């Protein structure tokens, strides 16, 4: 049977998008087959009922509080704040700023994010601190005179940045819900920047990887280089990274609140940097930036209530669509990653990402038919062209027709305190280390979030996502996101806090992580460890972590015309918390990177 599979070498770009590879023709006539990245793919002949996991890491159990984040230093900061009597929001603010120091590839003050918050009484909130297009941006700003996309302009350098939202987001969250003082929650990050912290191996590799680009984009600056005199020297595990300018930026934020970032010295350094490098963020853009409280998106799924992020993220709408589409089939009875289960999930994903491209964008700029998109009757209608006999062809799938409707490196952390207040935050610079521009004198990376706009209808962004008018660039508009910070209640009580980075794959990783627990009986950590797959309508293929499908499942999917592509890297960096039946918390952090859960 193995001869069915082709061993063409594919180059994986950003882990998600692959160059063309040969595929096999399936009996149904549609091209189906396995593509692979580098190396030789060995199928594991295993009992189809076994559950393949990335690792056998065990969850961390705590009774009083739990913090799961991308970096051990940041999780420790969150835990310290909780133990000092801070609540989940105090800890979240402290973790956001700590990640800006110890996790510069995604933790940030120069980026944005989303918070979903559920207090101990069950009241839920969401905060949109997504970046905005600068006032001087235009729909065609990344196109040349012939209307073609100018490569790289929306992804690196000064023009790639939206107006940062993280600092205002944290100010707003703390003002409304914080218990400790602002100075207290900022202090751990300031200490880490001032005194330095020991790089993990992964931290060192990441900074070494961007060394050349850092020097090209930031001429004359020494930020994040190991040596100012010997610019060829490399970081190694255990080296100490001290960030004096960033410490001063954080101190200004500590002393002046939002004005410490959006006005005065930091604003001046940021706009000077923009002028030096041809960026367009102005002092006015900074002064006018405000995070927005939005009603969180809430929807039932069986005995659960899903509380998640509304637009400007597509994540919440898409997650609920996925859950409700698959609810119509007995996935639990079929079992984890069995052929029919996988087929239903892929087909749901195909349809949901088509809707995402058609309908979703900044709700402050267009009317988004959220209620209709998650309506069970609409979702039933989306299965009309589905047959188990063969894969639906994405070329024949469009965003749905809605009655009455006129006409997208990141990091996630989850925190629960001893009272049961829960915070789910996903925050990002977009790509790893954002635009790679470091603000001279202020010491932080800027985002390249502008690439999340549809820079030209139908042209894929760095995650291979296409979009159209709904997500076109306009001054002061927020770019569509896939970030999916989510909280689940079961029978009215806090049940799960979940989220991950991963660009377009965020939504499907969150979807699988939730279903693994509530349909397939996994613990939170098993669910995080479990191997994952992803489909996003276009390109029409299913990417998967090696081992995610058993051989019989793989065979069946191929025979039905599915194009499968094994990743050489991984999917998801989940950080989650589950409330166990005895009321204790299971913190689950992803074994795929430095993610760490700390509880007490
Ligand atoms: O908002 C979004 O959907 C993207 N900017 C997220 C980027 C991301 O997750 C990158 N990390 N892997």
Coordinates of C-alpha atoms and ligand atoms in Angstrom, one line a residue:
X1 CA 0.0 0.0 0.0
X2 CA 2.8 2.3 0.7
X3 CA 3.4 2.7 -3.1
X4 CA 0.3 4.9 -3.1
X5 CA 2.2 7.6 -1.4
X6 CA 4.6 9.9 -3.1
X7 CA 7.8 10.9 -1.5
X8 CA 8.3 14.2 -3.2
X9 CA 10.3 16.7 -1.2
X10 CA 8.4 19.9 -0.3
X11 CA 9.9 23.0 1.1
X12 CA 7.9 24.2 3.9
X13 CA 7.7 27.9 4.2
X14 CA 6.7 29.2 7.6
X15 CA 5.7 25.7 8.4
X16 CA 2.4 26.0 6.6
X17 CA 2.7 26.7 3.0
X18 CA 4.4 24.2 0.7
X19 CA 5.6 24.4 -2.8
X20 CA 4.0 22.2 -5.4
X21 CA 4.6 18.5 -5.0
X22 CA 3.5 15.5 -7.0
X23 CA 0.4 13.8 -5.7
X24 CA -1.3 10.5 -6.5
X25 CA -4.7 10.1 -8.3
X26 CA -7.3 8.5 -6.1
X27 CA -10.0 6.2 -7.3
X28 CA -12.5 9.1 -7.1
X29 CA -10.5 10.9 -9.7
X30 CA -9.5 13.8 -7.6
X31 CA -5.8 14.2 -6.9
X32 CA -5.2 12.7 -3.4
X33 CA -2.0 11.5 -1.7
X34 CA 0.6 12.1 0.8
X35 CA 3.1 14.8 0.4
X36 CA 6.0 15.2 2.7
X37 CA 8.5 17.7 3.9
X38 CA 12.1 16.9 4.3
X39 CA 13.2 13.5 5.3
X40 CA 11.6 10.1 4.8
X41 CA 8.1 9.5 6.2
X42 CA 7.8 6.3 8.1
X43 CA 4.3 5.2 8.7
X44 CA 3.8 3.8 12.2
X45 CA 1.8 0.6 12.0
X46 CA -0.2 0.9 15.2
X47 CA -3.4 0.0 16.7
X48 CA -6.0 2.5 15.3
X49 CA -7.4 2.9 18.8
X50 CA -4.1 4.2 20.3
X51 CA -3.9 7.9 20.7
X52 CA -0.6 9.3 19.3
X53 CA 0.9 12.1 21.4
X54 CA 3.8 14.5 20.7
X55 CA 5.1 13.7 24.2
X56 CA 4.1 12.1 27.5
X57 CA 4.4 15.4 29.4
X58 CA 2.0 15.4 32.4
X59 CA -0.2 18.3 33.4
X60 CA 0.6 20.5 36.4
X61 CA -2.0 20.3 39.2
X62 CA -2.7 23.3 41.5
X63 CA -5.6 24.1 43.8
X64 CA -5.2 27.9 44.2
X65 CA -4.0 29.2 40.8
X66 CA -2.5 28.3 37.5
X67 CA -0.5 30.1 34.9
X68 CA 0.4 28.5 31.5
X69 CA 2.5 30.6 29.1
X70 CA 5.2 30.3 26.4
X71 CA 8.2 30.9 28.7
X72 CA 9.2 29.6 32.2
X73 CA 10.2 33.1 33.4
X74 CA 6.9 34.6 32.4
X75 CA 4.9 31.8 34.0
X76 CA 6.9 32.3 37.2
X77 CA 6.1 36.0 37.1
X78 CA 2.4 35.2 36.9
X79 CA 2.6 32.7 39.7
X80 CA 4.4 35.2 41.9
X81 CA 1.7 37.8 41.3
X82 CA -1.0 35.3 42.2
X83 CA 0.8 34.3 45.4
X84 CA 1.2 37.9 46.3
X85 CA -2.6 38.3 46.4
X86 CA -3.1 39.4 42.8
X87 CA -6.0 38.2 40.8
X88 CA -6.0 36.6 37.3
X89 CA -6.0 40.0 35.6
X90 CA -3.1 41.3 37.7
X91 CA -1.2 38.2 36.7
X92 CA -2.2 38.5 33.1
X93 CA -0.9 42.1 32.9
X94 CA 2.4 41.1 34.6
X95 CA 2.7 38.1 32.2
X96 CA 2.1 40.2 29.1
X97 CA 4.9 42.6 30.1
X98 CA 7.2 39.8 31.2
X99 CA 6.7 38.1 27.8
X100 CA 7.7 41.4 26.1
X101 CA 11.1 41.0 27.8
X102 CA 11.8 37.2 27.8
X103 CA 9.9 36.2 24.7
X104 CA 10.7 39.0 22.2
X105 CA 9.6 36.9 19.2
X106 CA 6.0 37.3 20.2
X107 CA 5.6 38.8 23.6
X108 CA 5.4 42.5 23.0
X109 CA 4.7 46.1 23.8
X110 CA 4.9 46.9 20.0
X111 CA 2.1 44.5 19.0
X112 CA -1.5 43.7 20.0
X113 CA -3.8 41.0 21.1
X114 CA -7.1 39.9 22.5
X115 CA -8.3 39.1 26.0
X116 CA -11.3 37.0 27.0
X117 CA -12.1 37.3 30.7
X118 CA -14.6 35.4 32.8
X119 CA -15.0 36.5 36.4
X120 CA -15.8 34.1 39.2
X121 CA -19.4 35.1 39.1
X122 CA -19.6 34.0 35.4
X123 CA -19.7 37.4 33.8
X124 CA -17.7 37.5 30.7
X125 CA -15.8 40.3 28.9
X126 CA -13.6 40.6 25.9
X127 CA -11.0 43.3 25.1
X128 CA -9.8 44.0 21.6
X129 CA -6.3 45.5 21.7
X130 CA -5.5 44.6 18.1
X131 CA -3.3 47.0 16.2
X132 CA -4.8 49.5 13.8
X133 CA -3.7 50.6 10.3
X134 CA -2.0 54.0 10.5
X135 CA -4.0 57.0 9.5
X136 CA -1.8 57.5 6.4
X137 CA -2.3 53.9 5.2
X138 CA -4.1 53.2 1.9
X139 CA -5.7 50.2 0.3
X140 CA -3.0 49.9 -2.3
X141 CA 0.0 50.8 -0.1
X142 CA 1.7 47.4 -0.8
X143 CA 1.1 47.4 -4.6
X144 CA 3.3 48.7 -7.4
X145 CA 2.0 50.9 -10.2
X146 CA 1.0 47.8 -12.1
X147 CA -1.1 46.7 -9.2
X148 CA 1.2 43.8 -8.2
X149 CA 2.1 43.1 -4.6
X150 CA 5.6 44.4 -3.7
X151 CA 7.0 41.4 -1.9
X152 CA 8.1 41.8 1.7
X153 CA 6.7 45.3 2.3
X154 CA 3.9 44.2 4.5
X155 CA 6.0 41.7 6.4
X156 CA 9.3 43.3 7.2
X157 CA 10.6 46.8 7.8
X158 CA 9.0 50.0 9.0
X159 CA 5.9 50.0 6.7
X160 CA 4.7 46.6 8.0
X161 CA 3.5 47.8 11.4
X162 CA 0.1 48.7 12.6
X163 CA -0.3 51.1 15.6
X164 CA 0.5 49.0 18.7
X165 CA -2.4 48.1 21.1
X166 CA -0.8 46.1 23.9
X167 CA 0.0 48.8 26.3
X168 CA -3.4 50.4 26.1
X169 CA -5.0 47.0 26.4
X170 CA -3.2 46.2 29.6
X171 CA -4.0 49.7 31.0
X172 CA -7.7 49.1 30.3
X173 CA -7.7 45.6 31.7
X174 CA -5.9 46.6 34.9
X175 CA -8.0 49.7 35.4
X176 CA -11.2 47.7 35.2
X177 CA -10.3 44.5 37.1
X178 CA -6.9 44.8 38.7
X179 CA -6.4 44.5 42.4
X180 CA -2.7 45.1 42.9
X181 CA -1.2 48.5 41.9
X182 CA -0.1 49.2 38.3
X183 CA 3.5 49.7 39.6
X184 CA 3.4 46.2 41.2
X185 CA 2.3 44.4 38.0
X186 CA 4.9 46.2 35.9
X187 CA 7.8 45.6 38.3
X188 CA 8.7 42.0 37.4
X189 CA 9.1 42.8 33.7
X190 CA 11.3 45.8 34.6
X191 CA 13.4 43.6 36.9
X192 CA 13.9 41.0 34.1
X193 CA 14.9 43.7 31.6
X194 CA 17.2 45.4 34.0
X195 CA 18.9 42.4 35.5
X196 CA 18.7 40.2 32.5
X197 CA 17.5 36.6 32.2
X198 CA 19.2 33.4 31.1
X199 CA 18.3 32.5 27.5
X200 CA 16.9 29.0 26.9
X201 CA 18.4 27.1 23.9
X202 CA 15.3 28.0 21.9
X203 CA 15.6 31.7 22.8
X204 CA 19.3 31.7 21.7
X205 CA 18.5 29.9 18.4
X206 CA 15.7 32.3 17.6
X207 CA 17.9 35.4 18.1
X208 CA 20.8 33.9 16.1
X209 CA 18.4 33.1 13.3
X210 CA 17.4 36.7 12.7
X211 CA 20.9 38.2 13.4
X212 CA 21.6 39.2 9.8
X213 CA 18.2 40.7 9.2
X214 CA 18.4 42.6 12.5
X215 CA 21.6 44.3 11.4
X216 CA 20.2 45.1 7.9
X217 CA 16.9 46.6 9.2
X218 CA 18.5 48.3 12.2
X219 CA 21.8 49.7 11.0
X220 CA 24.1 51.0 13.7
X221 CA 22.0 49.4 16.5
X222 CA 23.1 46.6 18.8
X223 CA 19.8 45.4 20.1
X224 CA 19.5 41.6 20.5
X225 CA 23.1 41.0 19.2
X226 CA 25.4 39.2 21.6
X227 CA 28.3 41.6 21.0
X228 CA 28.3 45.2 19.9
X229 CA 31.9 44.9 18.7
X230 CA 31.9 41.4 17.3
X231 CA 28.6 41.3 15.4
X232 CA 29.2 37.7 14.2
X233 CA 29.1 36.2 17.7
X234 CA 26.2 33.9 18.6
X235 CA 24.0 33.5 21.6
X236 CA 24.0 30.2 23.5
X237 CA 21.8 28.7 26.1
X238 CA 22.4 30.3 29.5
X239 CA 23.7 33.6 28.2
X240 CA 22.2 36.6 30.0
X241 CA 20.2 39.1 28.0
X242 CA 19.9 42.5 29.6
X243 CA 17.6 45.1 27.9
X244 CA 18.4 48.5 29.4
X245 CA 16.4 50.6 26.9
X246 CA 13.4 48.4 27.2
X247 CA 13.6 48.6 31.0
X248 CA 13.4 52.4 30.7
X249 CA 10.4 52.1 28.3
X250 CA 8.7 49.9 30.8
X251 CA 9.5 52.3 33.6
X252 CA 7.9 55.2 31.7
X253 CA 4.8 53.0 31.3
X254 CA 5.0 52.1 35.0
X255 CA 5.1 55.8 36.0
X256 CA 2.8 57.4 33.4
X257 CA 0.4 54.6 32.3
X258 CA -0.7 54.9 28.7
X259 CA 1.0 58.2 28.3
X260 CA 4.3 56.5 29.0
X261 CA 3.9 54.8 25.7
X262 CA 1.5 56.7 23.4
X263 CA 2.9 60.2 24.3
X264 CA 6.2 61.8 25.5
X265 CA 9.5 60.1 25.2
X266 CA 8.4 56.6 23.9
X267 CA 6.1 58.1 21.3
X268 CA 8.9 60.4 20.2
X269 CA 11.4 57.5 19.9
X270 CA 8.8 55.5 18.0
X271 CA 7.9 58.2 15.5
X272 CA 11.5 59.2 15.0
X273 CA 12.2 55.5 14.2
X274 CA 9.3 55.5 11.7
X275 CA 10.7 58.7 10.0
X276 CA 14.2 57.1 9.8
X277 CA 12.9 53.9 8.1
X278 CA 10.1 55.2 5.9
X279 CA 7.3 54.1 8.2
X280 CA 4.0 56.0 8.5
X281 CA 2.9 55.7 12.2
X282 CA 2.4 59.3 13.4
X283 CA 2.1 60.9 16.9
X284 CA -1.5 61.3 16.2
X285 CA -2.0 57.6 15.4
X286 CA -0.4 56.8 18.8
X287 CA -2.5 59.4 20.7
X288 CA -5.7 58.1 19.1
X289 CA -5.2 54.4 19.7
X290 CA -7.7 52.9 22.1
X291 CA -8.4 49.3 23.0
X292 CA -12.1 48.4 22.7
X293 CA -14.2 46.3 25.1
X294 CA -16.5 44.1 23.1
X295 CA -19.3 41.7 24.0
X296 CA -17.6 38.3 24.0
X297 CA -19.1 35.8 21.5
X298 CA -21.0 33.2 23.5
X299 CA -22.6 30.0 22.1
X300 CA -23.7 26.7 23.4
X301 CA -22.3 23.4 22.3
X302 CA -23.9 20.4 24.0
X303 CA -23.7 21.1 27.8
X304 CA -21.0 23.7 27.3
X305 CA -21.0 27.4 26.9
X306 CA -18.2 28.7 24.7
X307 CA -17.0 32.2 25.5
X308 CA -14.7 33.4 22.8
X309 CA -13.3 36.4 20.9
X310 CA -15.7 38.2 18.5
X311 CA -14.4 40.1 15.4
X312 CA -11.8 41.7 14.9
X313 CA -10.7 38.1 15.3
X314 CA -12.2 35.5 13.0
X315 CA -11.2 32.9 15.6
X316 CA -14.3 32.9 17.8
X317 CA -16.8 32.8 14.9
X318 CA -14.9 30.1 13.1
X319 CA -14.4 28.0 16.3
X320 CA -18.1 28.0 17.0
X321 CA -18.9 27.3 13.3
X322 CA -16.5 24.3 13.5
X323 CA -17.9 22.9 16.7
X324 CA -21.5 23.2 15.5
X325 CA -20.7 21.8 12.1
X326 CA -19.1 18.7 13.6
X327 CA -21.8 18.4 16.3
X328 CA -24.0 17.1 13.6
X329 CA -21.9 13.9 13.4
X330 CA -21.1 11.3 16.1
X331 CA -17.4 12.0 16.4
X332 CA -17.2 10.6 20.0
X333 CA -18.6 7.2 18.8
X334 CA -16.3 7.2 15.7
X335 CA -13.3 7.9 17.9
X336 CA -10.3 10.2 17.9
X337 CA -8.8 10.8 14.4
X338 CA -10.6 7.9 12.8
X339 CA -11.2 8.4 9.1
X340 CA -14.8 9.7 9.3
X341 CA -14.0 11.9 12.3
X342 CA -11.1 13.5 10.4
X343 CA -13.1 13.8 7.2
X344 CA -15.9 15.7 8.9
X345 CA -13.4 18.0 10.6
X346 CA -11.5 18.7 7.4
X347 CA -14.8 19.4 5.5
X348 CA -16.0 21.7 8.3
X349 CA -12.7 23.6 8.2
X350 CA -12.9 24.0 4.4
X351 CA -16.3 25.6 4.6
X352 CA -15.5 27.7 7.6
X353 CA -12.3 29.3 6.1
X354 CA -14.2 30.1 3.0
X355 CA -16.7 32.0 5.1
X356 CA -13.9 33.7 6.9
X357 CA -12.5 35.1 3.7
X358 CA -15.9 36.3 2.5
X359 CA -17.5 37.8 5.6
X360 CA -15.0 38.8 8.3
X361 CA -13.1 42.0 9.0
X362 CA -13.1 44.9 11.4
X363 CA -16.6 45.2 13.0
X364 CA -16.0 49.0 13.4
X365 CA -15.8 49.2 9.5
X366 CA -18.4 46.7 8.3
X367 CA -21.4 44.8 9.4
X368 CA -20.5 41.2 10.2
X369 CA -23.3 38.7 10.2
X370 CA -22.1 36.9 13.3
X371 CA -25.4 35.5 14.4
X372 CA -26.2 34.2 11.0
X373 CA -22.8 32.6 10.5
X374 CA -23.2 30.5 13.7
X375 CA -26.9 29.8 13.2
X376 CA -27.4 26.0 13.3
X377 CA -29.8 26.1 10.3
X378 CA -27.2 27.9 8.2
X379 CA -24.6 25.5 9.3
X380 CA -26.7 22.5 8.4
X381 CA -27.1 24.0 4.9
X382 CA -23.3 24.0 4.6
X383 CA -23.2 20.2 4.6
X384 CA -25.5 20.0 1.5
X385 CA -22.6 19.4 -1.0
X386 CA -20.7 17.0 1.3
X387 CA -20.4 13.2 0.6
X388 CA -18.3 10.8 2.5
X389 CA -17.4 9.2 -0.8
X390 CA -14.9 11.8 -1.8
X391 CA -13.3 15.1 -0.7
X392 CA -15.1 18.3 -1.6
X393 CA -13.1 20.3 -4.1
X394 CA -12.2 23.7 -2.6
X395 CA -12.6 25.3 -6.0
X396 CA -16.3 24.5 -5.7
X397 CA -16.6 25.9 -2.2
X398 CA -17.4 29.6 -1.6
X399 CA -18.4 31.5 1.4
X400 CA -22.0 30.7 2.2
X401 CA -25.1 32.6 1.2
X402 CA -26.7 34.3 4.2
X403 CA -30.3 35.5 4.0
X404 CA -30.5 39.3 4.2
X405 CA -26.8 39.9 4.2
X406 CA -25.4 42.8 2.2
X407 CA -22.5 43.3 1.2
X408 CA -8.5 37.7 9.0
X409 CA 4.7 34.4 16.1
X410 CA 2.1 35.0 18.5
X411 CA 1.8 33.7 22.0
X412 CA -1.0 32.6 24.2
X413 CA -1.4 32.4 28.0
X414 CA -4.1 31.1 30.3
X415 CA -4.5 32.1 33.9
X416 CA -6.9 31.1 36.7
X417 CA -6.8 32.5 40.2
X418 CA -8.0 31.0 43.4
X419 CA -11.4 32.6 43.2
X420 CA -11.9 31.2 39.8
X421 CA -11.4 34.3 37.7
X422 CA -10.0 33.2 34.4
X423 CA -8.1 35.1 31.7
X424 CA -7.4 33.8 28.2
X425 CA -5.0 36.1 26.2
X426 CA -3.4 35.7 22.8
X427 CA -1.0 38.4 21.8
X428 CA 1.3 38.9 18.9
X429 CA 3.8 40.8 16.7
X430 CA 2.4 38.6 13.9
X431 CA 5.6 37.0 12.4
X432 CA 8.4 35.9 14.8
X433 CA 10.0 39.2 16.0
X434 CA 7.4 41.1 14.0
X435 CA 8.8 43.5 11.4
X436 CA 12.3 43.0 12.9
X437 CA 12.4 46.8 13.4
X438 CA 13.6 47.6 17.0
X439 CA 12.7 51.1 18.1
X440 CA 15.9 53.0 18.6
X441 CA 16.3 54.1 22.2
X442 CA 13.2 52.2 23.3
X443 CA 14.4 48.7 22.7
X444 CA 11.3 46.8 21.5
X445 CA 10.3 45.1 18.3
X446 CA 7.5 46.4 16.2
X447 CA 4.8 44.2 14.7
X448 CA 4.2 43.3 11.1
X449 CA 0.5 43.0 11.6
X450 CA -0.3 44.9 8.4
X451 CA 0.2 41.6 6.5
X452 CA -3.0 40.3 8.2
X453 CA -4.9 42.6 5.9
X454 CA -5.8 41.4 2.5
X455 CA -3.2 43.5 0.7
X456 CA -4.8 42.5 -2.6
X457 CA -8.0 40.5 -3.1
X458 CA -7.2 36.8 -3.6
X459 CA -3.4 37.2 -2.9
X460 CA -2.4 34.9 0.0
X461 CA -0.8 36.4 3.1
X462 CA 2.1 34.8 5.0
X463 CA -0.3 32.2 6.3
X464 CA -1.6 31.4 2.9
X465 CA -4.9 33.1 3.8
X466 CA -6.8 35.0 1.1
X467 CA -9.4 37.7 1.7
X468 CA -11.2 40.4 0.0
X469 CA -12.9 43.7 0.5
X470 CA -14.1 42.9 4.0
X471 CA -10.5 42.8 5.1
X472 CA -9.0 45.5 2.8
X473 CA -6.7 48.1 4.3
X474 CA -8.2 51.4 5.4
X475 CA -6.9 54.1 7.7
X476 CA -7.5 53.3 11.4
X477 CA -9.0 49.9 10.6
X478 CA -8.1 46.7 12.5
X479 CA -6.7 43.8 10.4
X480 CA -8.6 40.5 10.6
X481 CA -7.1 38.0 13.0
X482 CA -7.3 34.2 13.7
X483 CA -6.4 34.5 17.3
X484 CA -8.9 32.4 19.4
X485 CA -8.5 33.0 23.2
X486 CA -11.4 31.0 24.6
X487 CA -13.0 30.0 27.9
X488 CA -15.5 27.1 28.3
X489 CA -18.1 26.7 30.9
X490 CA -19.7 23.4 31.7
X491 CA -23.1 23.4 33.5
X492 CA -22.5 27.1 34.2
X493 CA -19.1 26.6 35.9
X494 CA -15.6 27.5 34.7
X495 CA -14.4 24.4 32.8
X496 CA -11.5 25.2 30.4
X497 CA -9.2 28.1 29.4
X498 CA -7.6 27.5 26.0
X499 CA -5.6 29.2 23.2
X500 CA -2.5 29.0 21.0
X501 CA -0.4 30.9 18.4
X502 CA 0.0 29.5 14.9
X503 CA -1.5 32.0 12.4
X504 CA -4.3 30.5 10.4
X505 CA -3.8 27.2 12.3
X506 CA -4.8 28.7 15.6
X507 CA -8.5 28.1 15.1
X508 CA -8.2 24.4 14.1
X509 CA -5.7 23.7 17.0
X510 CA -8.1 25.2 19.5
X511 CA -11.0 23.3 17.9
X512 CA -9.1 20.0 18.2
X513 CA -7.8 20.7 21.7
X514 CA -11.4 21.3 22.9
X515 CA -12.8 18.3 21.2
X516 CA -10.0 16.0 22.4
X517 CA -11.2 16.7 26.0
X518 CA -14.9 17.0 25.7
X519 CA -15.5 14.3 23.0
X520 CA -12.5 12.0 23.3
X521 CA -12.0 11.9 27.1
X522 CA -8.4 13.2 27.2
X523 CA -6.9 15.1 30.1
X524 CA -6.0 18.7 29.3
X525 CA -2.3 17.8 28.9
X526 CA -3.0 14.7 26.7
X527 CA -5.1 16.9 24.5
X528 CA -2.3 19.4 24.2
X529 CA 0.2 16.6 23.6
X530 CA -2.0 15.0 20.9
X531 CA -0.9 15.3 17.3
X532 CA -2.8 17.7 15.2
X533 CA -3.9 18.5 11.6
X534 CA -5.2 21.5 9.7
X535 CA -7.2 22.5 6.6
X536 CA -8.0 26.1 5.6
X537 CA -10.0 25.8 2.4
X538 CA -7.2 27.2 0.3
X539 CA -4.7 25.8 -0.4
X540 CA -6.8 22.7 -0.7
X541 CA -4.7 20.3 1.4
X542 CA -4.6 18.9 4.9
X543 CA -1.3 19.4 6.7
X544 CA -0.6 17.1 9.7
X545 CA 2.0 16.4 12.3
X546 CA 3.7 13.1 11.7
X547 CA 1.8 10.3 13.4
X548 CA -1.5 12.2 13.6
X549 CA -3.2 9.7 11.4
X550 CA -2.9 5.9 11.6
X551 CA -2.1 4.1 8.4
X552 CA -5.8 2.9 7.9
X553 CA -7.0 6.4 8.4
X554 CA -4.4 7.7 5.9
X555 CA -5.4 5.1 3.3
X556 CA -9.1 5.9 3.6
X557 CA -8.6 9.6 3.3
X558 CA -6.3 9.3 0.3
X559 CA -8.8 6.9 -1.4
X560 CA -11.4 9.6 -1.0
X561 CA -9.3 12.2 -2.7
X562 CA -7.8 14.1 0.2
X563 CA -4.4 15.7 -0.3
X564 CA -2.4 15.1 2.9
X565 CA 0.9 16.9 3.6
X566 CA 3.1 15.8 6.5
X567 CA 4.8 18.7 8.3
X568 CA 8.4 18.6 9.3
X569 CA 7.5 20.9 12.1
X570 CA 4.6 21.0 14.5
X571 CA 1.2 22.6 15.0
X572 CA 0.2 24.6 18.0
X573 CA 1.9 26.0 21.2
X574 CA -1.1 25.5 23.4
X575 CA -1.3 26.9 27.0
X576 CA -4.4 25.8 28.7
X577 CA -6.1 25.2 32.1
X578 CA -8.8 22.7 32.9
X579 CA -10.9 22.6 36.0
X580 CA -11.0 19.0 37.2
X581 CA -14.1 17.4 38.8
X582 CA -12.6 17.9 42.3
X583 CA -12.2 21.7 41.6
X584 CA -8.4 21.6 41.2
X585 CA -6.7 23.1 38.1
X586 CA -4.8 21.1 35.5
X587 CA -2.3 23.4 33.8
X588 CA -1.2 22.1 30.4
X589 CA 1.6 23.7 28.4
X590 CA 2.8 22.6 25.0
X591 CA 5.8 20.2 25.0
X592 CA 6.6 21.4 21.5
X593 CA 8.5 24.5 22.8
X594 CA 9.5 26.1 26.1
X595 CA 5.9 26.5 27.3
X596 CA 5.5 26.0 31.0
X597 CA 2.7 25.7 33.5
X598 CA 3.1 26.8 37.1
X599 CA 0.5 26.4 39.8
X600 CA 0.1 26.3 43.5
Ligands
LIG1 O1 -3.7 37.6 14.2 C1 -3.4 36.6 13.6 O2 -4.2 35.8 13.2 C2 -1.9 36.4 13.3 N1 -1.3 37.7 13.3 C3 -1.3 35.5 14.3 C4 0.1 35.2 14.0 C5 0.6 34.0 14.7 O3 -0.1 33.3 15.3 C6 2.0 33.7 14.4 N2 2.5 32.6 15.2 N3 2.7 31.5 15.0

